[in-house]
Short mmCIF file of C-alpha atoms in Angstrom, two decimals:
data_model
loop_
_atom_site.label_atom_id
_atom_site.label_comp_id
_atom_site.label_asym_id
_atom_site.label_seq_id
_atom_site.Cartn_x
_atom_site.Cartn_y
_atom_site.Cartn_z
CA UNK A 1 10.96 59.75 303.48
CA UNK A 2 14.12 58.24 304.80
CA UNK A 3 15.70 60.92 306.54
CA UNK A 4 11.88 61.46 308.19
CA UNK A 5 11.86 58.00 309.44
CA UNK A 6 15.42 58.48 311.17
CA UNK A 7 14.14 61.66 312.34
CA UNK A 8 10.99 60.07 314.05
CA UNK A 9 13.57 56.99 315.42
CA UNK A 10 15.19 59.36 317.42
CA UNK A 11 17.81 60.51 314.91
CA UNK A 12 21.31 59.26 313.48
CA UNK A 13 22.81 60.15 317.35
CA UNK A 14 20.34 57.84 319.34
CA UNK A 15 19.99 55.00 316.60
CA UNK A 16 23.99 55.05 316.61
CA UNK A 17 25.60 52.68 313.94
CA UNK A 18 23.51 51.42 311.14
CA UNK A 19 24.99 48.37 310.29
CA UNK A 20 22.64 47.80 307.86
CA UNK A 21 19.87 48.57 305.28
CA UNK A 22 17.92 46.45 303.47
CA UNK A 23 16.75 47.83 299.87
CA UNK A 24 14.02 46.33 297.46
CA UNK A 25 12.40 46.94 294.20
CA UNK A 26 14.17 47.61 290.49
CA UNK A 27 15.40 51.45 290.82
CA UNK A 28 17.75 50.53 293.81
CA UNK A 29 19.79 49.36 291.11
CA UNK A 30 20.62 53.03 290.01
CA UNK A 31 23.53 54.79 292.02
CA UNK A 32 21.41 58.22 292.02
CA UNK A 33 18.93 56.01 294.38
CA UNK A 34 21.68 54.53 296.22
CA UNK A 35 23.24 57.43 296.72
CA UNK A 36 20.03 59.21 298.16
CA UNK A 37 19.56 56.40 300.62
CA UNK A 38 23.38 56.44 301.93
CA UNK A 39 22.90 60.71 302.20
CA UNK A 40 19.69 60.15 304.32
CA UNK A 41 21.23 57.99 306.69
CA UNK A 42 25.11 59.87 306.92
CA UNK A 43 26.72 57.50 305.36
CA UNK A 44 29.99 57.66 302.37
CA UNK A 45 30.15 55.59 299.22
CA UNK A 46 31.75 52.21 300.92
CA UNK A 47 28.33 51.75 302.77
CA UNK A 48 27.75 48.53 301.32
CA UNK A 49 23.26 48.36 300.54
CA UNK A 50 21.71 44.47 301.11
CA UNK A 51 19.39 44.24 298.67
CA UNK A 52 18.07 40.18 300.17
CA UNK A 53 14.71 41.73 301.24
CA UNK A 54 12.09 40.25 299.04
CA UNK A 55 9.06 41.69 298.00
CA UNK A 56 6.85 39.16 300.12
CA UNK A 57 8.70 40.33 303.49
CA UNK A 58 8.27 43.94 302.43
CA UNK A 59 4.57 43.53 301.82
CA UNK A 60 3.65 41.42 305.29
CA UNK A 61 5.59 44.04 306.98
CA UNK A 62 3.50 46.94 305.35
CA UNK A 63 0.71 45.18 306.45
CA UNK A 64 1.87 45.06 310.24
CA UNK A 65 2.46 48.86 309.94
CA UNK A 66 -0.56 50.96 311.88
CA UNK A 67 -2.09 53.38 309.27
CA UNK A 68 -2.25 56.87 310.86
CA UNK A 69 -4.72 59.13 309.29
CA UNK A 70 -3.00 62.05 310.31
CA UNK A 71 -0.02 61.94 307.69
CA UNK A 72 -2.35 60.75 304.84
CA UNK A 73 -2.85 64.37 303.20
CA UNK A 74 0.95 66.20 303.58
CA UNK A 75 0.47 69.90 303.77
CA UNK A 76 3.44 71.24 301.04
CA UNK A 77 4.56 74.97 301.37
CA UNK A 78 5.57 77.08 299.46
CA UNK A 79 9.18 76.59 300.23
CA UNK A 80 8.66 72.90 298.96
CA UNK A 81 7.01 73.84 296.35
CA UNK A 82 9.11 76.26 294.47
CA UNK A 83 12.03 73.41 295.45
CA UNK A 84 9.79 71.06 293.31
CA UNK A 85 9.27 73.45 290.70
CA UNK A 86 13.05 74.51 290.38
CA UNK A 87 13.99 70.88 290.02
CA UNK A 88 11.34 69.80 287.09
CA UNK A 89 12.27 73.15 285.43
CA UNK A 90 16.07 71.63 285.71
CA UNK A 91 14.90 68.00 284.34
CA UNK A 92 13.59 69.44 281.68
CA UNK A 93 16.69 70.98 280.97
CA UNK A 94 18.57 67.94 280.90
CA UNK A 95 16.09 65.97 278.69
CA UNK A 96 16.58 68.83 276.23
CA UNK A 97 20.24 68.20 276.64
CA UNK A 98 20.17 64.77 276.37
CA UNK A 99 18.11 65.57 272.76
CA UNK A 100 20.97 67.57 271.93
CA UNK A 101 23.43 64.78 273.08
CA UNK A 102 21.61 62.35 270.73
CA UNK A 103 21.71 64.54 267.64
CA UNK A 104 25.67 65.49 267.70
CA UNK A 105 25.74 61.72 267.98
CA UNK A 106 24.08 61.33 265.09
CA UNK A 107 25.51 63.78 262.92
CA UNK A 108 29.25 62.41 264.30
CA UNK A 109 28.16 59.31 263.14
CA UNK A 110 27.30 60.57 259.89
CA UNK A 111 30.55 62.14 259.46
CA UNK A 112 32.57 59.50 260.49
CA UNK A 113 30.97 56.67 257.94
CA UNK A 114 31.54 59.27 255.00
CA UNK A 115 35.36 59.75 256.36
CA UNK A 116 35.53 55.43 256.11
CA UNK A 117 33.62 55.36 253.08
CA UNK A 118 35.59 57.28 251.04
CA UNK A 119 39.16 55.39 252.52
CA UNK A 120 37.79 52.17 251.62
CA UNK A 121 36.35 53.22 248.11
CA UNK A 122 39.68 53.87 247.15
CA UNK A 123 39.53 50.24 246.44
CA UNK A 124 36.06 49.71 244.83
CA UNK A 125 34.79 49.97 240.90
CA UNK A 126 35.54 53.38 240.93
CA UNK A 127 38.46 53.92 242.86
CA UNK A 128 40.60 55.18 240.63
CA UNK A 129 38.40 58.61 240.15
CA UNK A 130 39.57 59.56 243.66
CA UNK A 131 41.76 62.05 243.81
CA UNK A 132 45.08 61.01 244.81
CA UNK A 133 46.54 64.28 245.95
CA UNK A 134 48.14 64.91 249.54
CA UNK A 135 45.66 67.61 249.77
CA UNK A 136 42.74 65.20 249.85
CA UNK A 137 44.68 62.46 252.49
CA UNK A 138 45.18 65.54 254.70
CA UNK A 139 41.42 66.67 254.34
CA UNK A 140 40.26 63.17 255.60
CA UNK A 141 43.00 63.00 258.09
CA UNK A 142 42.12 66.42 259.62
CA UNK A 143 38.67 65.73 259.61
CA UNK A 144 38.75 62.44 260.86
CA UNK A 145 41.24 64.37 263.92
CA UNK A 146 38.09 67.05 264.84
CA UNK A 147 35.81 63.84 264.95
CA UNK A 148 37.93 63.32 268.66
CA UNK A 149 38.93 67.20 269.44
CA UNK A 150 37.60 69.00 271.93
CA UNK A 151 35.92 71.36 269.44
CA UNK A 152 34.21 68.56 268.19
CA UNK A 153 32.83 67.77 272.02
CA UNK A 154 32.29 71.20 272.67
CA UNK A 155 30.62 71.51 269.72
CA UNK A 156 26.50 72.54 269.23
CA UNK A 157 24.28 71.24 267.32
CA UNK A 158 23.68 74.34 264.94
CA UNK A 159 28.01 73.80 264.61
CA UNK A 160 27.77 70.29 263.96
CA UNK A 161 25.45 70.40 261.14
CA UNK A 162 27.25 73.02 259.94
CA UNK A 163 30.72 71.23 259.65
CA UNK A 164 28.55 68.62 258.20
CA UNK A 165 27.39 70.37 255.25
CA UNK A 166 31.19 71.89 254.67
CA UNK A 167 32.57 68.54 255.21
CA UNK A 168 29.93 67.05 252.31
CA UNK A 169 30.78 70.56 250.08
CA UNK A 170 34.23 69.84 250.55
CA UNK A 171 33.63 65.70 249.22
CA UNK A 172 31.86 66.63 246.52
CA UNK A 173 34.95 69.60 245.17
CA UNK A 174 37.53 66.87 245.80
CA UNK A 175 35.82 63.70 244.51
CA UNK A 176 32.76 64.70 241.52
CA UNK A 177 34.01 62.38 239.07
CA UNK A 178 33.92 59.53 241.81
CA UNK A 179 30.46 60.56 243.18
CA UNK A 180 29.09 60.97 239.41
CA UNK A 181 30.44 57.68 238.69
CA UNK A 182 28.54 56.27 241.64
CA UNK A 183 25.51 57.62 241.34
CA UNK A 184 25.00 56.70 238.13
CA UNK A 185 26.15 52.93 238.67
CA UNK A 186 23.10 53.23 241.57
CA UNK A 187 20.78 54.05 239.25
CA UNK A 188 21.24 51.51 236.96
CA UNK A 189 21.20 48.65 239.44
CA UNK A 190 17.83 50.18 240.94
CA UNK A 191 16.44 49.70 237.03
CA UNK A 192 17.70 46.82 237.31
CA UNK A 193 16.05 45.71 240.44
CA UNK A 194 13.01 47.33 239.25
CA UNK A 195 12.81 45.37 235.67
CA UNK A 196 13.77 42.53 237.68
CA UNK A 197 10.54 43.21 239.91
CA UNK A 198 8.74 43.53 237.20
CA UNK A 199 9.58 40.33 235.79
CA UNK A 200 9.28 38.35 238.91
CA UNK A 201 5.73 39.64 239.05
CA UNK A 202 5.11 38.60 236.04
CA UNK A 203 6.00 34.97 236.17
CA UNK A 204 4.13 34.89 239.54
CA UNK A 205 0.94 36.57 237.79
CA UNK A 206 1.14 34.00 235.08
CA UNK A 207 2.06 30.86 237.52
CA UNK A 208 -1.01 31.57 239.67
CA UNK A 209 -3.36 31.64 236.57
CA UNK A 210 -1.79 28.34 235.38
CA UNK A 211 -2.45 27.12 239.43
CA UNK A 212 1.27 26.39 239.56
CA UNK A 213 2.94 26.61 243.32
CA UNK A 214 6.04 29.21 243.60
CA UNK A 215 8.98 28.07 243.31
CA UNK A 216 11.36 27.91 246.95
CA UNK A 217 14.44 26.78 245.09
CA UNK A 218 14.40 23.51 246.53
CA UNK A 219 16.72 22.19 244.85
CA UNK A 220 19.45 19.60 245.76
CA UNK A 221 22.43 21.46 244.10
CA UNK A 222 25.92 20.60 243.94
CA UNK A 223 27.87 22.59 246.44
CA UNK A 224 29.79 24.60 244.08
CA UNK A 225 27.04 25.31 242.04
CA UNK A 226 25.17 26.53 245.34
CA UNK A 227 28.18 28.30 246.57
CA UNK A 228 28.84 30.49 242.73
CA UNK A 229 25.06 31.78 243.86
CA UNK A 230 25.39 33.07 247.21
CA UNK A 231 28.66 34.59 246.00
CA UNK A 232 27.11 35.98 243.15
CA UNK A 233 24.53 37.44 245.35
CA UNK A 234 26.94 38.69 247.85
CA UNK A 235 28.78 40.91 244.97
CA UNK A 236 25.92 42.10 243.84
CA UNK A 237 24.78 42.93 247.19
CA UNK A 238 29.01 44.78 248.16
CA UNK A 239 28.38 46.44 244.34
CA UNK A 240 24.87 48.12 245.99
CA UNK A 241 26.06 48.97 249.33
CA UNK A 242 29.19 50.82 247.77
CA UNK A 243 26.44 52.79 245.74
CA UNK A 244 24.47 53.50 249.12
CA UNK A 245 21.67 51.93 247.85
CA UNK A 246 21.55 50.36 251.49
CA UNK A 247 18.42 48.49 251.49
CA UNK A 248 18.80 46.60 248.33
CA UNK A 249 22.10 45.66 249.67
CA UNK A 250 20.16 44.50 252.74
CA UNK A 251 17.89 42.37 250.71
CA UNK A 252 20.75 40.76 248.84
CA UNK A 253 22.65 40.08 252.03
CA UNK A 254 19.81 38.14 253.12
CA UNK A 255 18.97 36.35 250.35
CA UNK A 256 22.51 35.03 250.19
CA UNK A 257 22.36 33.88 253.63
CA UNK A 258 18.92 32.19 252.98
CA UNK A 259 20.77 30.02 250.06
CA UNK A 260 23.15 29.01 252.63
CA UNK A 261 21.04 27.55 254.70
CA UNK A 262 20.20 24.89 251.16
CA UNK A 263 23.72 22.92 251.56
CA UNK A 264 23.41 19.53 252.37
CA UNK A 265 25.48 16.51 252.86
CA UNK A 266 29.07 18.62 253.58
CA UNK A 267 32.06 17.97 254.73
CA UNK A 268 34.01 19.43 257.60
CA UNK A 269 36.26 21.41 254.83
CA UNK A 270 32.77 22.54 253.37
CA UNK A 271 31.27 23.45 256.49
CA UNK A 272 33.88 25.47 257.31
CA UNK A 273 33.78 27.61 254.11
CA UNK A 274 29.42 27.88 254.66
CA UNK A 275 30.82 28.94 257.90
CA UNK A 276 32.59 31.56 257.08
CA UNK A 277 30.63 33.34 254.08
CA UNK A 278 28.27 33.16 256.75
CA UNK A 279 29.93 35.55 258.62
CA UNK A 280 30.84 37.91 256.00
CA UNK A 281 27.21 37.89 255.63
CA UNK A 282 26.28 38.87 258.74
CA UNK A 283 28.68 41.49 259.24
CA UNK A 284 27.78 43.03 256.24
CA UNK A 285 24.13 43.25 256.64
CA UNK A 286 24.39 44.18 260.22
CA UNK A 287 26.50 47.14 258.46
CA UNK A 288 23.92 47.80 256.53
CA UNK A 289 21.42 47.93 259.06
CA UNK A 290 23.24 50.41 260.52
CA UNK A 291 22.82 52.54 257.34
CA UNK A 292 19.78 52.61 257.31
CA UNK A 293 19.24 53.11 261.21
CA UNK A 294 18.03 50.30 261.95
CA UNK A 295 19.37 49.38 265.34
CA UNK A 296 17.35 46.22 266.26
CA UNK A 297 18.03 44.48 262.97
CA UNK A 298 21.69 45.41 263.07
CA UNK A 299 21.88 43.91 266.64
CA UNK A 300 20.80 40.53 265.84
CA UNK A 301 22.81 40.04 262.73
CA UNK A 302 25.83 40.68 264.95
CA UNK A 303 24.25 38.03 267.51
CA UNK A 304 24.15 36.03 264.60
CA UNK A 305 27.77 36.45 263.53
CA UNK A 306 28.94 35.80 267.03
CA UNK A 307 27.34 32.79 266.77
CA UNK A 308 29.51 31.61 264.15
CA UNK A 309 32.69 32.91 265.29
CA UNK A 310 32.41 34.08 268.71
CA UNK A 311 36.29 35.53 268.72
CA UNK A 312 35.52 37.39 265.43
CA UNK A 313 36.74 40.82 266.34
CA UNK A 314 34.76 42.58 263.66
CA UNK A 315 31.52 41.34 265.15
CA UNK A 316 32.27 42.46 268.64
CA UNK A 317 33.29 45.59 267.36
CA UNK A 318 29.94 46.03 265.46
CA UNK A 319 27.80 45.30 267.74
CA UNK A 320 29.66 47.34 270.62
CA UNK A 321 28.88 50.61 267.29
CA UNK A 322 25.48 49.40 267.43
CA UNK A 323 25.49 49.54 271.69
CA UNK A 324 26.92 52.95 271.03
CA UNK A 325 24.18 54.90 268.91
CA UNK A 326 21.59 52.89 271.14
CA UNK A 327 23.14 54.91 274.35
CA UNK A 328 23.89 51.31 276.10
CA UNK A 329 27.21 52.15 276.87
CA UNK A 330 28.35 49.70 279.86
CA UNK A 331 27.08 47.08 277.36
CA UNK A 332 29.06 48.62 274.41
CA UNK A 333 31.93 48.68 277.02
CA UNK A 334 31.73 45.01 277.58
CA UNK A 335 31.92 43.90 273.43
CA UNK A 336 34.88 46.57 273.53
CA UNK A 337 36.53 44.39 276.42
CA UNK A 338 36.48 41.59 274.50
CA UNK A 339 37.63 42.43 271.30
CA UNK A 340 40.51 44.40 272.86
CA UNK A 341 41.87 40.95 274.12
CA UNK A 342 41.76 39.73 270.73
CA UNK A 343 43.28 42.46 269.16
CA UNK A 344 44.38 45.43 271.94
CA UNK A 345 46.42 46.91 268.94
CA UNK A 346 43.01 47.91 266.59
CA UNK A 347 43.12 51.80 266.32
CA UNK A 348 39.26 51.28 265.28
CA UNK A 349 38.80 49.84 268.48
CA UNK A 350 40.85 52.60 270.73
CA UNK A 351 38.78 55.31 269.10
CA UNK A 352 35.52 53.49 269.34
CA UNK A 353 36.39 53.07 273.22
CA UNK A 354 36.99 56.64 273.55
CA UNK A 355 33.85 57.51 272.95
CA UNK A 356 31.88 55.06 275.04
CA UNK A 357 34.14 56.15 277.78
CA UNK A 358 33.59 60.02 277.23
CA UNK A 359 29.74 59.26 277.89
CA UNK A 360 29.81 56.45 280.24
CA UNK A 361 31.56 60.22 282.36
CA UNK A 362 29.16 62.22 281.04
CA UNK A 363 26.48 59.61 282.30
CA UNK A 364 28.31 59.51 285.44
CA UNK A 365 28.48 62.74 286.44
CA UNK A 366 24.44 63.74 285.13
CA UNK A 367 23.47 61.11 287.83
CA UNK A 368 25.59 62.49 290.59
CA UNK A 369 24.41 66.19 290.07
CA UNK A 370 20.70 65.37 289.82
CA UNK A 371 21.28 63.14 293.10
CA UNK A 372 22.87 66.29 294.78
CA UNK A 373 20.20 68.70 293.31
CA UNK A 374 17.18 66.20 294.76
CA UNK A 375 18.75 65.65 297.80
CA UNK A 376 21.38 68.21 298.46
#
């Protein structure tokens, strides 16, 4: 459309140097576009697009245009047409790429929390069942080494799910005793919770016949007597998630942060402390979030963290994970900016930032090649 309105101006060699163009509307935003309209008119990448046309100005201009009847039904050939039909055949392509994309994300996500899960249980309940060999250090090592190999980027899907399933093979060789030991402290918290359930029903049943109102906990409790239950409910919530019973950790997480918000009357000392169980809390259910794929949720827990410590490293570099697995990685890039200011020496940081900077290429590079295969 462009290059046919330069064409009927005369051409590029009678309308000489375009000083300007004036661009409107939300997908001039998107280099592919911008690209497009700098090709149409012969101009390079440090052609500088105004975009202070407003939508108003546009329209009473359309309206000033004469409407000739003659280019209102466009004749395509065939020529045109298989052109079309070669580039939707290539779209489609690249969507079914970009599915593939999305699951080796998923599954390298999955391998990587297993590799940090079983680091960090070395210092939970059941730590000591880990086996303590070099053997086992050098199985996470290596495996946490392919996560960033070009084998690993190179990878397929059928490849990745199938270093998945030796990788879990492999974890449960090296650590049964561990794993048995873990699954069978999850079961007994989820009788727990379910007996617990059970009860609470119960007393609600029996509360509603009597006409009583449920009880909020609205009580005016000392602080540390306030403070021993959100702790106790934060344990209890760390003791599920290091089970993987994810959302019963979730719901413990939360109700510990909803008996924070019953303190009254504190001091600054106080406030501080609320203040920083707080963000414990936060971090920890946005973690869990993320376990359980829940994106959104995860998101505005780490909003909420931020909120009470807006240097806290750990936050920015959750939420920049989260930014990640939801493909927003200029966003992701920006949380990674910050944190690295804070702490430019964080190896979980560097690694995170190589991968949001492997597809912020590969994103890159997919717009420039479907800009040259629409407009050559």
């Amino acid at each position: 459309m462009i290059a046919a309105a330069v064409d009927e101006a005369g051409g590029i060699d009678v309308l000489g140097d375009i000083g300007s163009v004036e661009i409107t509307g939300g997908g001039t935003r998107i280099p592919m576009i911008q690209d497009a309209v700098r090709h149409a008119i012969g101009k390079g990448e440090d052609f500088v697009l105004s975009k202070s046309l407003d939508d108003t100005s546009l329209a009473f201009g359309a309206s000033l245009l004469p409407i000739d009847a003659s280019t209102t039904n466009v004749e395509v050939d065939a020529e045109h047409e298989a052109r079309r039909a070669q580039l939707l055949e290539e779209e489609m392509a690249m969507m079914e790429r970009d599915v593939q994309m999305v699951r080796k994300d998923e599954i390298r996500n999955q391998i990587e929390s297993h590799i940090l899960e079983l680091r960090s249980a070395r210092h939970s309940t059941h730590g000591s069942l880990l086996p303590s060999s070099d053997e086992f250090a050098s199985y996470l090592d290596g495996n946490d080494d392919w996560l960033f190999s070009d084998e690993c980027e190179n990878a397929t899907v059928e490849e990745m799910e199938e270093k998945w399933t030796q990788i879990q093979g492999k974890t449960q060789e090296f650590c049964a005793d561990y794993l048995a030991a873990t699954q069978a402290d999850a079961e007994r918290k989820e009788k727990e919770l379910e007996d617990e359930a059970k009860r609470a029903a119960a007393e609600q049943d029996a509360e509603a016949g009597d006409g009583e109102a449920e009880d909020h906990d609205t009580r005016r409790l000392p602080f540390k007597r306030r403070m021993e239950i959100v702790l106790k409910n934060k344990t209890e919530a760390n003791e599920l998630f290091s089970g993987k019973n994810y959302q019963h950790a979730a719901a413990r997480y939360a109700k510990a942060l909803s008996h924070c918000n019953k303190f009254f009357d504190l001091s600054p000392d106080q406030q501080n402390e609320v203040n920083e169980v707080k963000l414990s809390l936060y971090l920890n259910l946005a973690f869990a979030y993320i376990k359980l794929e829940k994106l959104d949720n995860a998101f505005l827990q780490c909003n909420e963290a931020l909120k009470c410590d807006a240097t806290s490293v750990k936050a920015l570099y959750r939420r920049a994970t989260v930014l990640y697995q939801k493909r927003k990685f200029d966003e992701a890039s920006k949380d990674l900016d910050e944190a690295e200011k804070l702490a430019p020496d964080d190896k979980a940081l560097k690694k995170l930032r190589v991968l949001v900077e492997k597809q912020m290429t590969k994103q890159k590079a997919k717009e420039k090649a479907m800009a040259k295969k629409m407009f050559g």
